[in-house]
Amino acid sequence: MSRLWSRKAAALVPYVPGEQPQDRRYIKLNTNENPYPPSPAVAAALQAFDPAALRLYPDPQSRGLRAALGKEHGVPAENVFVGNGSDEILAFAFQAFFEPSPAGGAVPPEAHVLFPDVTYSFYPVYAALYGIPYRTPPLADDFSVAVEDYLGPCAGVVLPNPNAPTGRALPLAGLARIAAGQPDRVLVVDEAYVDFGAETALPLAASRDNVLVVRTMSKARSLAGLRLGYAIGPRQLIEALERVRDSFNSYTVDRIAQTLAIAALSDPAWFERTRTEVMETRERTARRLRKLGFEVVPSDANFLFAKPPGMGGEALYEALKERGILVRYFRKPRIDGHVRITVGTPEEMDALCVEAARLLGAGG
Ligand code: PMP
């Protein structure tokens, strides 16, 4: 803390991303990256990219990329917003759709944004950054979302589907009930992991005026390092995001990102093959971990949320790390017995299962 900091900077409790270790090579299963490289079309576009073009600012409207995303999802380009990773779009959404706490006095229920108690831990950080009050209805014991909790007075709803770090998905019918139950509030559906098996809420974003779907190319498109997220929704919601962005930074998506994202979209076969591979590896790994005595939450994402038998989540995380395998552990109530394991290649998951078996004394 410095005397030169604003009170706001001093009060922040920033989000802490999963480790990106530089000290040694790990089997890295801690930040839900894709184990496969992006499409060869991305490599070709990068090689063909003319560095001289970097002299110029990128298209602030990202027209080519929004048209390609619109074509991919069957919506007009004007219903697509792109950003520097979906984190940025989520941050814009908190500002575009939710109000800061009124000064003084108790905050009424209808002033709180709702998201689950166990969810993506960036949501409370954005809410705190912008002074937006929130409530966190608890997930059920099996980590499912109780739809009824999101039908009462509130300022809006943010739900990742599938949820993180649990991997559990809510069927579209549940999201439809929430959207219909909150006609004057925005429902933001964070579909970072939807390509690994959950139902998309895009039909709701197309038919209702209060649903925004947020997506990313970081996971199923293997482009976490490019920083490319997008949102699809009714024009009025997209316009609000544009107003926030254009009051912050005109050029959030750079020239290289726009070019390579278009290239990734041009290769649907690669997308299908790699996401299917990840889903198959996930199911095989889940079966193996269950055999070892783990409780494994059913997952529609590219990770497994698993509780080891007779050992805490932190102890398993530490022991695996020592053996060169990085998973994610959350020191939080309700989930500190679990670890979150990103689905890697079959070989990586094999190494994980062998080490886990050894640590649990269950043989090879
Ligand atoms: N939403 C969820 C639920 C996530 O887990 C992540 C990845 N940490 C993101 C959004 C952000 O992804 P990105 O900014 O890479 O698009």
Short mmCIF file of N, CA and C and ligand atoms in Angstrom, two decimals, residues 15 31-32 84-88 90 120 123 160 162 164 190 192-193 215-219 224 227-229 340, ligand 1:
data_model
loop_
_atom_site.label_atom_id
_atom_site.label_comp_id
_atom_site.label_asym_id
_atom_site.label_seq_id
_atom_site.Cartn_x
_atom_site.Cartn_y
_atom_site.Cartn_z
N TYR A 15 -8.45 -10.46 -8.54
CA TYR A 15 -8.54 -11.86 -8.95
C TYR A 15 -7.13 -12.41 -9.10
N THR A 31 -5.24 -24.24 -15.80
CA THR A 31 -5.97 -23.03 -16.23
C THR A 31 -6.88 -23.30 -17.44
N ASN A 32 -7.30 -24.55 -17.57
CA ASN A 32 -8.29 -24.90 -18.58
C ASN A 32 -7.91 -24.50 -20.00
N ASN A 84 -11.15 -8.16 -25.74
CA ASN A 84 -9.83 -8.68 -25.40
C ASN A 84 -9.98 -9.80 -24.36
N GLY A 85 -10.45 -10.93 -24.82
CA GLY A 85 -10.79 -12.02 -23.91
C GLY A 85 -12.20 -11.80 -23.37
N SER A 86 -12.86 -12.90 -22.96
CA SER A 86 -14.21 -12.71 -22.44
C SER A 86 -14.20 -12.04 -21.08
N ASP A 87 -13.08 -12.10 -20.36
CA ASP A 87 -12.99 -11.37 -19.10
C ASP A 87 -13.30 -9.89 -19.31
N GLU A 88 -12.73 -9.32 -20.36
CA GLU A 88 -12.97 -7.91 -20.62
C GLU A 88 -14.45 -7.64 -20.89
N LEU A 90 -16.99 -9.42 -19.84
CA LEU A 90 -17.74 -9.55 -18.59
C LEU A 90 -17.60 -8.26 -17.76
N TYR A 120 -17.28 -18.69 -11.02
CA TYR A 120 -16.07 -18.04 -11.51
C TYR A 120 -15.72 -16.87 -10.57
N TYR A 123 -16.30 -12.79 -10.93
CA TYR A 123 -17.54 -11.99 -10.84
C TYR A 123 -17.56 -11.08 -9.60
N PRO A 160 -22.44 -18.74 -15.31
CA PRO A 160 -21.61 -19.44 -16.30
C PRO A 160 -22.28 -20.78 -16.58
N PRO A 162 -21.46 -24.28 -18.94
CA PRO A 162 -21.39 -24.89 -17.63
C PRO A 162 -20.69 -23.99 -16.60
N ALA A 164 -18.21 -22.86 -13.56
CA ALA A 164 -16.81 -23.08 -13.20
C ALA A 164 -16.72 -22.79 -11.70
N ASP A 190 -22.43 -16.88 -19.30
CA ASP A 190 -21.00 -16.97 -19.63
C ASP A 190 -20.73 -18.38 -20.16
N ALA A 192 -18.09 -19.79 -21.58
CA ALA A 192 -16.67 -20.03 -21.85
C ALA A 192 -16.41 -21.50 -22.23
N TYR A 193 -17.19 -22.42 -21.60
CA TYR A 193 -16.89 -23.85 -21.79
C TYR A 193 -17.98 -24.59 -22.55
N ARG A 215 -18.89 -15.57 -24.96
CA ARG A 215 -18.10 -16.72 -25.42
C ARG A 215 -16.61 -16.37 -25.43
N THR A 216 -15.78 -17.37 -25.60
CA THR A 216 -14.34 -17.13 -25.71
C THR A 216 -13.71 -18.06 -26.72
N MET A 217 -12.62 -17.61 -27.30
CA MET A 217 -11.83 -18.49 -28.17
C MET A 217 -10.66 -19.11 -27.40
N SER A 218 -10.62 -18.85 -26.08
CA SER A 218 -9.49 -19.34 -25.27
C SER A 218 -9.51 -20.84 -25.06
N LYS A 219 -10.70 -21.44 -25.07
CA LYS A 219 -10.80 -22.84 -24.64
C LYS A 219 -10.92 -23.77 -25.85
N ALA A 224 -6.03 -19.19 -26.05
CA ALA A 224 -5.97 -18.42 -24.80
C ALA A 224 -4.94 -17.30 -24.88
N ARG A 227 -6.14 -13.77 -26.68
CA ARG A 227 -7.10 -12.90 -25.97
C ARG A 227 -8.23 -12.48 -26.88
N LEU A 228 -9.15 -13.38 -27.13
CA LEU A 228 -10.29 -13.05 -27.98
C LEU A 228 -11.57 -13.63 -27.39
N GLY A 229 -12.43 -12.73 -26.95
CA GLY A 229 -13.74 -13.13 -26.48
C GLY A 229 -14.80 -12.46 -27.33
N ARG A 340 -9.48 -28.88 -9.22
CA ARG A 340 -10.00 -28.78 -10.58
C ARG A 340 -8.88 -29.19 -11.54
N1 PMP B 1 -15.48 -17.21 -17.86
C1 PMP B 1 -15.11 -18.31 -17.20
C2 PMP B 1 -16.15 -19.09 -16.47
C3 PMP B 1 -13.76 -18.71 -17.19
O1 PMP B 1 -13.37 -19.79 -16.51
C4 PMP B 1 -12.81 -17.95 -17.91
C5 PMP B 1 -11.36 -18.37 -17.95
N2 PMP B 1 -10.63 -18.09 -16.83
C6 PMP B 1 -13.24 -16.80 -18.56
C7 PMP B 1 -14.58 -16.46 -18.53
C8 PMP B 1 -12.30 -15.86 -19.24
O2 PMP B 1 -11.73 -16.36 -20.38
P1 PMP B 1 -10.97 -15.43 -21.42
O3 PMP B 1 -10.80 -14.06 -20.79
O4 PMP B 1 -9.69 -16.13 -21.67
O5 PMP B 1 -11.86 -15.35 -22.62
#
